[in-house]
Coordinates of C-alpha atoms and ligand atoms in Angstrom, one line a residue:
M5 CA 119.5 55.3 113.3
A6 CA 122.2 53.0 111.9
D7 CA 121.2 49.3 111.9
L8 CA 123.6 46.5 112.8
A9 CA 121.8 44.0 110.5
P10 CA 124.0 42.4 107.9
V11 CA 123.7 43.3 104.2
F12 CA 120.7 41.6 102.6
D13 CA 121.8 39.8 99.5
A14 CA 118.6 39.1 97.6
Q15 CA 120.4 37.2 94.8
L16 CA 121.7 34.6 97.3
F17 CA 118.2 33.7 98.4
A18 CA 116.9 33.8 94.8
D19 CA 119.6 31.3 93.8
R20 CA 118.7 29.0 96.6
R21 CA 115.0 29.1 95.6
E22 CA 116.0 28.2 92.1
R23 CA 118.0 25.2 93.2
F24 CA 115.3 24.1 95.6
M25 CA 112.6 24.3 92.9
A26 CA 114.7 22.4 90.5
E27 CA 115.0 19.6 93.1
L28 CA 111.3 19.7 93.7
G29 CA 110.6 18.7 90.1
G30 CA 106.8 18.8 89.7
A31 CA 106.0 19.1 93.4
A32 CA 104.9 22.2 95.2
A33 CA 106.3 23.1 98.6
V34 CA 104.7 24.9 101.5
I35 CA 107.3 26.2 104.0
P36 CA 105.8 28.1 107.0
A37 CA 107.7 30.7 109.0
A38 CA 107.9 30.5 112.8
T39 CA 105.2 32.0 115.0
L40 CA 105.6 34.0 118.2
V41 CA 105.7 31.8 121.3
T42 CA 104.2 32.8 124.6
H43 CA 106.7 33.3 127.5
H44 CA 104.1 34.2 130.1
A45 CA 100.8 36.0 130.2
D46 CA 100.7 38.2 127.1
T47 CA 104.5 38.4 126.8
E48 CA 106.3 36.5 124.0
W49 CA 109.8 35.1 123.7
P50 CA 112.0 37.1 121.3
F51 CA 111.1 36.0 117.7
R52 CA 113.3 33.3 116.2
Q53 CA 112.6 32.6 112.5
N54 CA 112.3 29.0 111.3
S55 CA 115.7 28.2 109.7
D56 CA 114.3 26.5 106.6
F57 CA 112.0 29.4 105.9
W58 CA 114.9 31.9 106.5
Y59 CA 117.2 30.0 104.2
L60 CA 114.8 30.3 101.3
T61 CA 113.4 33.8 101.9
G62 CA 115.6 35.9 104.3
F63 CA 112.2 37.2 105.6
D64 CA 112.3 37.7 109.4
E65 CA 108.7 38.2 110.4
P66 CA 106.4 35.7 112.1
D67 CA 103.3 33.9 110.6
A68 CA 104.4 34.1 107.0
V69 CA 104.0 31.1 104.6
A70 CA 106.1 30.6 101.5
L71 CA 104.9 28.6 98.5
F72 CA 107.3 27.2 95.9
L73 CA 105.4 26.3 92.8
P74 CA 107.7 25.0 90.1
H75 CA 104.6 23.6 88.3
R76 CA 103.3 27.2 87.7
P77 CA 104.2 29.6 84.9
E78 CA 107.2 31.9 85.3
G79 CA 106.2 34.8 87.6
E80 CA 104.0 32.8 89.9
R81 CA 106.5 30.4 91.4
F82 CA 107.5 32.1 94.6
V83 CA 104.4 33.3 96.6
L84 CA 104.7 34.8 100.1
F85 CA 101.7 35.1 102.4
V86 CA 102.6 37.8 105.1
N87 CA 101.1 40.0 107.7
P88 CA 100.1 43.1 105.8
R89 CA 101.1 46.6 106.7
E90 CA 98.9 47.9 109.5
P91 CA 99.8 51.1 111.3
A92 CA 97.8 50.3 114.4
A93 CA 99.7 47.1 114.9
E94 CA 103.1 48.5 113.8
V95 CA 102.9 51.1 116.6
W96 CA 103.2 48.3 119.0
T97 CA 105.5 45.8 117.4
G98 CA 107.5 47.7 114.8
R99 CA 107.5 48.0 111.0
R100 CA 106.4 45.2 108.7
W101 CA 107.4 44.7 105.2
G102 CA 103.9 43.8 104.1
C103 CA 102.9 42.5 100.7
E104 CA 104.6 45.3 98.9
G105 CA 108.0 44.6 100.7
A106 CA 107.6 40.9 100.1
V107 CA 107.6 41.5 96.4
E108 CA 110.0 44.5 96.2
R109 CA 112.7 43.5 98.7
F110 CA 112.3 39.7 99.1
G111 CA 111.7 38.8 95.5
A112 CA 108.3 37.2 95.8
D113 CA 106.5 36.9 92.5
L114 CA 103.2 37.4 94.3
S115 CA 102.3 38.2 97.8
H116 CA 99.0 38.0 99.8
P117 CA 97.8 38.7 103.3
R118 CA 98.3 35.7 105.5
V119 CA 94.6 35.5 106.3
E120 CA 93.9 34.6 102.6
L121 CA 96.0 31.5 102.7
D122 CA 93.1 29.1 103.4
A123 CA 91.1 30.5 100.4
L124 CA 94.0 30.7 97.9
L125 CA 96.1 27.6 98.7
P126 CA 94.0 25.1 96.7
R127 CA 94.3 27.2 93.5
Y128 CA 98.1 27.5 93.9
L129 CA 98.5 23.8 94.6
D130 CA 96.4 22.7 91.7
G131 CA 98.5 20.9 89.1
A132 CA 101.3 20.0 91.4
E133 CA 102.4 16.3 91.3
G134 CA 103.1 16.2 95.0
I135 CA 103.0 18.6 98.0
A136 CA 106.2 19.0 100.0
F137 CA 105.2 19.9 103.6
R138 CA 106.7 19.0 107.0
V139 CA 103.9 17.2 108.8
G140 CA 103.9 17.5 112.6
S141 CA 105.7 20.8 112.9
H142 CA 103.2 23.5 111.9
P143 CA 99.9 23.0 113.7
L144 CA 98.3 26.1 112.3
I145 CA 99.2 25.5 108.7
E146 CA 98.9 21.7 108.5
P147 CA 95.1 21.5 108.5
L148 CA 95.0 24.0 105.6
V149 CA 97.4 21.9 103.6
L150 CA 95.6 18.7 104.3
R151 CA 92.3 20.3 103.5
S152 CA 93.6 21.6 100.1
W153 CA 95.0 18.2 99.2
G154 CA 91.8 16.4 100.4
A155 CA 89.7 18.8 98.2
Q156 CA 91.9 18.0 95.2
L157 CA 91.5 14.3 95.8
D158 CA 87.7 14.7 96.0
R159 CA 87.7 16.5 92.6
A160 CA 90.3 14.4 90.9
S161 CA 87.9 12.1 89.1
R162 CA 86.4 15.1 87.3
T163 CA 89.5 17.4 87.0
G164 CA 91.8 14.6 86.0
S165 CA 94.6 15.4 88.4
A166 CA 95.6 15.7 92.1
A167 CA 98.9 15.6 93.9
L168 CA 99.9 12.0 94.4
A169 CA 101.8 12.3 97.6
L170 CA 102.7 14.4 100.6
L171 CA 106.5 14.6 100.6
A172 CA 109.0 15.6 103.3
P173 CA 110.9 18.7 102.1
C174 CA 113.6 18.1 104.6
P175 CA 115.9 15.7 102.7
L176 CA 116.1 18.2 99.8
L177 CA 116.4 21.3 101.8
H178 CA 118.7 19.9 104.4
R179 CA 121.1 18.5 101.9
M180 CA 121.4 22.0 100.5
R181 CA 121.8 23.6 104.0
L182 CA 124.5 21.1 105.0
R183 CA 126.9 22.4 102.3
K184 CA 127.6 26.1 103.0
H185 CA 128.0 28.7 100.2
P186 CA 131.2 30.9 100.5
A187 CA 129.0 33.7 101.7
E188 CA 127.6 31.5 104.5
L189 CA 131.1 30.4 105.5
E190 CA 132.0 34.1 105.8
R191 CA 129.1 34.6 108.2
L192 CA 130.2 31.5 110.2
R193 CA 133.7 33.0 110.4
E194 CA 132.1 36.2 111.8
A195 CA 130.1 34.2 114.4
G196 CA 133.3 32.3 115.3
R197 CA 135.3 35.5 115.7
I198 CA 132.8 37.1 118.0
S199 CA 132.3 34.0 120.0
A200 CA 136.1 33.5 120.3
S201 CA 136.7 37.0 121.5
A202 CA 134.0 36.6 124.2
H203 CA 135.9 33.5 125.5
E204 CA 139.2 35.5 125.5
L205 CA 137.5 38.3 127.5
A206 CA 136.0 35.8 130.0
R207 CA 139.3 34.0 130.6
A208 CA 141.1 37.3 131.3
A209 CA 138.4 38.3 133.8
V210 CA 137.9 35.2 135.8
R211 CA 139.0 35.2 139.5
P212 CA 138.0 33.0 142.5
G213 CA 135.0 34.4 144.2
M214 CA 133.3 35.7 141.0
S215 CA 130.0 34.0 140.1
E216 CA 129.3 31.9 137.1
R217 CA 126.5 34.3 136.2
Q218 CA 128.9 37.3 136.2
I219 CA 131.0 35.5 133.5
Q220 CA 127.8 34.7 131.6
A221 CA 126.9 38.4 131.7
L222 CA 130.3 39.4 130.4
I223 CA 130.1 37.0 127.5
E224 CA 126.6 37.8 126.5
Q225 CA 127.2 41.6 126.8
H226 CA 130.1 41.1 124.4
F227 CA 127.8 39.3 121.9
L228 CA 125.3 42.1 121.9
E229 CA 127.9 44.9 121.8
L230 CA 129.4 43.3 118.6
G231 CA 126.0 43.3 117.0
A232 CA 125.0 39.7 117.4
R233 CA 121.4 38.7 118.1
G234 CA 122.6 37.2 121.4
A235 CA 123.6 33.8 122.7
A236 CA 123.0 31.0 120.2
Y237 CA 121.9 28.6 123.1
G238 CA 121.8 28.7 126.9
S239 CA 125.4 29.7 127.8
I240 CA 127.0 27.0 130.0
V241 CA 129.3 28.6 132.6
A242 CA 130.2 25.7 134.9
G243 CA 132.7 25.8 137.7
G244 CA 134.2 22.6 139.2
D245 CA 131.9 19.6 139.3
N246 CA 129.1 21.6 137.6
A247 CA 131.0 21.0 134.4
C248 CA 130.2 17.3 134.6
V249 CA 126.5 18.2 133.9
L250 CA 126.6 18.5 130.2
H251 CA 123.8 21.0 129.8
Y252 CA 124.3 23.0 133.0
I253 CA 122.8 26.4 132.4
D254 CA 121.9 27.4 136.0
N255 CA 125.1 29.4 136.2
S256 CA 124.5 30.3 139.8
A257 CA 127.5 29.1 141.7
V258 CA 130.5 31.0 143.0
L259 CA 133.8 30.1 141.3
Q260 CA 136.2 28.4 143.7
D261 CA 140.0 28.7 144.0
G262 CA 141.4 25.4 142.7
D263 CA 138.5 24.5 140.4
L264 CA 138.3 24.5 136.6
L265 CA 135.8 26.6 134.8
L266 CA 134.1 25.2 131.7
I267 CA 132.4 27.7 129.4
D268 CA 130.4 26.6 126.4
A269 CA 129.0 29.7 124.7
G270 CA 128.6 31.1 121.2
C271 CA 126.7 33.9 119.6
S272 CA 123.9 33.9 117.0
L273 CA 124.2 36.6 114.4
R274 CA 121.4 38.7 113.2
D275 CA 121.1 36.4 110.2
Y276 CA 121.1 33.4 112.5
Y277 CA 124.6 31.9 111.8
N278 CA 126.0 30.5 115.0
G279 CA 129.2 30.0 116.9
D280 CA 129.6 27.1 119.4
I281 CA 132.8 27.1 121.5
T282 CA 133.9 25.5 124.7
R283 CA 137.0 26.3 126.7
T284 CA 138.1 25.0 130.1
F285 CA 140.7 26.7 132.3
P286 CA 141.7 27.0 135.9
V287 CA 139.8 29.6 137.9
N288 CA 143.0 30.7 139.8
G289 CA 145.2 30.6 136.7
R290 CA 147.2 27.4 137.6
F291 CA 146.2 23.8 136.7
S292 CA 146.6 21.2 139.4
G293 CA 148.6 18.1 138.4
E294 CA 145.4 16.1 137.7
Q295 CA 143.7 18.9 135.9
R296 CA 146.7 19.4 133.7
E297 CA 146.9 15.7 132.8
L298 CA 143.3 15.5 131.8
Y299 CA 143.3 18.9 130.0
S300 CA 146.3 17.8 128.0
L301 CA 144.6 14.6 127.1
V302 CA 141.4 16.2 125.9
L303 CA 143.4 18.8 123.9
A304 CA 145.4 16.0 122.3
A305 CA 142.2 14.2 121.4
Q306 CA 140.7 17.3 120.0
E307 CA 143.7 18.2 117.9
A308 CA 143.9 14.6 116.5
A309 CA 140.2 14.7 115.7
I310 CA 140.4 18.1 114.0
G311 CA 143.2 16.6 111.9
R312 CA 140.7 14.1 110.5
V313 CA 138.4 16.8 109.2
K314 CA 139.0 16.8 105.5
P315 CA 137.1 15.8 102.3
G316 CA 136.4 12.1 102.1
H317 CA 136.5 11.4 105.8
T318 CA 133.4 11.2 107.9
A319 CA 132.1 12.6 111.2
E320 CA 132.3 9.1 112.4
D321 CA 136.1 9.1 111.7
V322 CA 136.4 12.3 113.7
H323 CA 134.6 10.8 116.6
D324 CA 136.5 7.5 116.5
T325 CA 139.8 9.4 116.5
A326 CA 138.9 11.4 119.6
V327 CA 137.7 8.3 121.4
H328 CA 140.9 6.4 120.6
V329 CA 143.2 9.1 121.9
L330 CA 141.1 9.6 125.1
V331 CA 140.9 5.9 125.9
E332 CA 144.6 5.3 125.3
G333 CA 145.3 8.3 127.6
L334 CA 142.9 7.1 130.3
V335 CA 144.5 3.7 130.3
D336 CA 147.9 5.4 130.8
L337 CA 146.5 7.4 133.7
G338 CA 145.0 4.3 135.4
L339 CA 141.4 5.6 135.0
L340 CA 140.6 2.7 132.6
R341 CA 142.1 -0.8 132.5
G342 CA 142.4 -3.2 129.6
D343 CA 143.0 -3.4 125.9
V344 CA 142.2 -0.1 124.1
D345 CA 140.3 -1.6 121.2
G346 CA 138.3 -3.9 123.6
L347 CA 137.5 -0.9 125.9
I348 CA 136.2 1.0 122.9
E349 CA 134.2 -1.9 121.5
Q350 CA 132.6 -2.5 124.9
G351 CA 132.0 1.3 125.5
S352 CA 133.7 0.9 128.8
Y353 CA 134.8 4.6 128.7
R354 CA 131.3 6.1 128.6
H355 CA 131.2 6.9 132.3
L356 CA 134.0 9.4 131.5
Y357 CA 133.1 10.4 127.9
M358 CA 129.4 10.0 127.2
H359 CA 128.6 12.2 124.2
R360 CA 129.5 12.4 120.5
T361 CA 132.5 14.4 119.4
G362 CA 130.5 17.0 117.3
H363 CA 127.6 18.0 115.1
W364 CA 126.9 20.0 112.0
L365 CA 126.8 23.8 112.5
G366 CA 125.0 26.5 110.6
L367 CA 121.7 28.3 110.9
D368 CA 120.9 25.8 113.7
V369 CA 123.5 25.1 116.3
H370 CA 122.8 21.4 115.9
D371 CA 122.4 21.9 112.2
V372 CA 120.4 19.9 109.8
G373 CA 121.7 17.2 107.4
A374 CA 122.1 13.5 107.6
Y375 CA 125.2 12.0 109.3
R376 CA 124.5 8.6 107.8
L377 CA 122.2 7.2 105.1
G378 CA 121.5 3.6 106.2
E379 CA 124.9 2.0 106.8
H380 CA 126.7 4.7 104.7
H381 CA 128.4 7.5 106.7
V382 CA 128.1 10.8 104.9
E383 CA 131.5 12.0 103.6
L384 CA 132.8 15.4 104.6
E385 CA 132.8 17.8 101.6
P386 CA 134.1 21.4 101.2
G387 CA 131.4 23.7 102.7
I388 CA 130.4 21.4 105.5
V389 CA 130.9 22.9 109.0
L390 CA 131.1 20.8 112.1
T391 CA 132.1 21.2 115.7
V392 CA 134.8 19.1 117.2
E393 CA 134.2 18.8 121.0
P394 CA 135.7 15.9 123.0
G395 CA 135.6 16.0 126.7
L396 CA 136.1 14.1 130.0
Y397 CA 133.8 14.3 132.9
V398 CA 134.9 12.7 136.2
S399 CA 132.2 12.3 138.8
D400 CA 130.1 9.8 140.6
R401 CA 127.1 10.4 138.5
L402 CA 127.5 7.3 136.3
A403 CA 128.5 3.9 137.7
V404 CA 132.0 2.6 136.9
P405 CA 131.5 -0.4 134.5
D406 CA 132.3 -3.9 135.8
G407 CA 136.0 -4.6 135.6
Q408 CA 137.0 -1.0 135.5
P409 CA 139.0 0.7 138.3
A410 CA 137.2 2.8 141.0
I411 CA 138.0 6.5 140.5
D412 CA 140.4 8.0 143.0
E413 CA 138.9 11.1 144.8
R414 CA 141.7 13.3 143.4
W415 CA 140.2 13.1 139.9
K416 CA 136.6 13.8 140.8
G417 CA 135.0 17.1 140.1
I418 CA 137.0 17.6 136.9
G419 CA 134.9 18.3 133.8
I420 CA 136.7 19.4 130.6
R421 CA 135.5 20.0 127.1
I422 CA 137.3 21.8 124.3
E423 CA 135.2 22.7 121.3
D424 CA 136.0 24.4 118.0
D425 CA 134.0 25.1 114.8
V426 CA 135.7 23.6 111.8
A427 CA 134.9 24.1 108.1
V428 CA 135.8 21.4 105.6
R429 CA 137.9 23.0 102.8
D430 CA 139.0 21.9 99.4
L431 CA 142.4 20.3 99.6
A432 CA 143.5 22.3 96.6
E433 CA 142.9 25.5 98.6
V434 CA 143.8 24.5 102.1
S435 CA 146.3 21.6 102.2
C436 CA 145.1 20.2 105.6
G437 CA 141.5 20.1 104.3
H438 CA 140.0 22.2 107.0
E439 CA 139.8 25.7 108.6
V440 CA 139.2 26.3 112.3
L441 CA 136.8 29.1 112.4
T442 CA 137.2 29.7 116.2
A443 CA 141.0 29.8 116.4
G444 CA 140.8 33.2 118.1
A445 CA 139.9 31.4 121.3
L446 CA 143.3 30.1 122.6
K447 CA 143.5 26.6 124.1
A448 CA 147.2 25.6 124.6
V449 CA 148.0 24.6 128.2
A450 CA 150.3 27.6 128.6
D451 CA 147.6 30.0 127.4
M452 CA 145.1 28.7 129.9
E453 CA 147.5 29.7 132.8
R454 CA 148.6 33.1 134.1
Ligands
LIG99 N1 126.5 24.0 123.0 C1 125.9 22.9 122.5 C2 126.8 21.9 122.0 O1 128.0 22.0 122.1 O2 126.4 21.0 121.3
MN100 MN1 128.5 21.9 120.1
MN101 MN1 129.0 23.9 122.7

C-alpha cells in the first residue's frame, strides 16, 4: 500500500550529525529516543519520538539510543542501539528496522540490540573528554550513563583518562534546531498550509447550535485526510467565554448565536513539523459592535507585531509592539485608564492580556532554543520560525488592578486571539524580512463575516 510518509532524506540527517559532532569537540553524546507511555492498563499512547533524537537520526521507533563519538575513529562515530528484528513482536506492533536497517537506511556506522547498551557503553565512552547527556529526562538510560562514567573514574588512576564532565547537550543541539534548514522551512510551510486549510473549512461550517466538538472533529479529520500525524496539541475550540480559558480543550459546549468562536489548532506532520494557528470569528457570521472593536484591535496588534519580525529584531521587540498597540487601543475604548507607557511598565493590562506574544516553532510546538542569554535577547535570524499570537480576554477571572476601570458587562465573554506562524527571512530575498507560513487562513474583518 502507498505510504503517506514524507521522503526520507538521509543526507540531511548525516549533515546534522556532522555539525553536532564538530560542536561536541572531544566529548561523546548519548541521546535516547522516547519510550512508549502507558495510557491505561496495557494500552499505550500513540508513539511520539523525542525531537532531539529525531533531529539527529530520523529514526521513528521507541527505546533506541544514539551515541555520537567524535573521539572514535572514522566508521565508529554514530552508533545506534535499537530493538532488533523479531517476527513474534512485529506481528503485534509492526515492522522494525532492526540493526540492519539502522545501518543501511539510517546511516549508523554500527548498530547493536538495545539490551546490549549496558555492556557496551563503557567501551564506547572510553577516551571521551566529556559525556553530553541530558540528566533528569531519561530515567532508564541515566543510571547506565552514570555507571559507565563512574567506572571510568574508578579506573582513571591506572588507565590515565576519564571524562572530566557531564555536559548538557541541549545548548548545542537547540542552537542548531532553532535555525531551520531550507528543507525544514518547506516542511513548516506544509504544516502551515494544512493547518490553515482546516481553519478555512471550520469557519465555513460553523453555525449556531453546533458543538465545539463537532468543529474539533472536522479540523482533525482534515489533518488526517491530508496525511498529517494528527493534531500537534490539544485543539482548542472555544465558544464565547470559554475562549478566556487559554488552554481550554474540553470542547464540549454548544455554540451560541451571538458568541465568538476561538479555534487554536494545528497539525503535526509525519516528520513532526508543526502548525499552530488561532482564528476567532462570530458563530452567526456577524460581529457585534464590541466584538468588532476588540477583534480589529487584536488584528492591528498582530499585524504590527508581524511587521517587526525581521533579522536583527528580537522576540521581545515583537511582544513589546503587540502590547503597545493593544494598550493604546484599550485606553481608547475605555477599558484601561492612564498613560500608555506607565500602564505597560506597571503591567496594568495583564487582566486582559496575560500571555506572551509568541514562541519558537519547529519539531516541538513550543520549540527549543534560548530567547535570551542573560540580559541579551537573541536576535532573529533567517531560518528562525516563531508564532505571533496576541489576544484579549475579557472576563471576571482576574481582578481589575487598582486604579483601572471596572469592566462593563457588554465586553465580558469576549476572548480573541489571532495566531500565525512566521519565518524570519533574509532581507535580500524577502524585503520585509519575514514570510507568514499560515497566510492561507484568512483573518481580515470582512473575511470573518458572511
Ligand atoms: N497552541 C499553543 C500555543 O499557541 O502556544
Ligand atoms: Mn502558539
Ligand atoms: Mn496556538
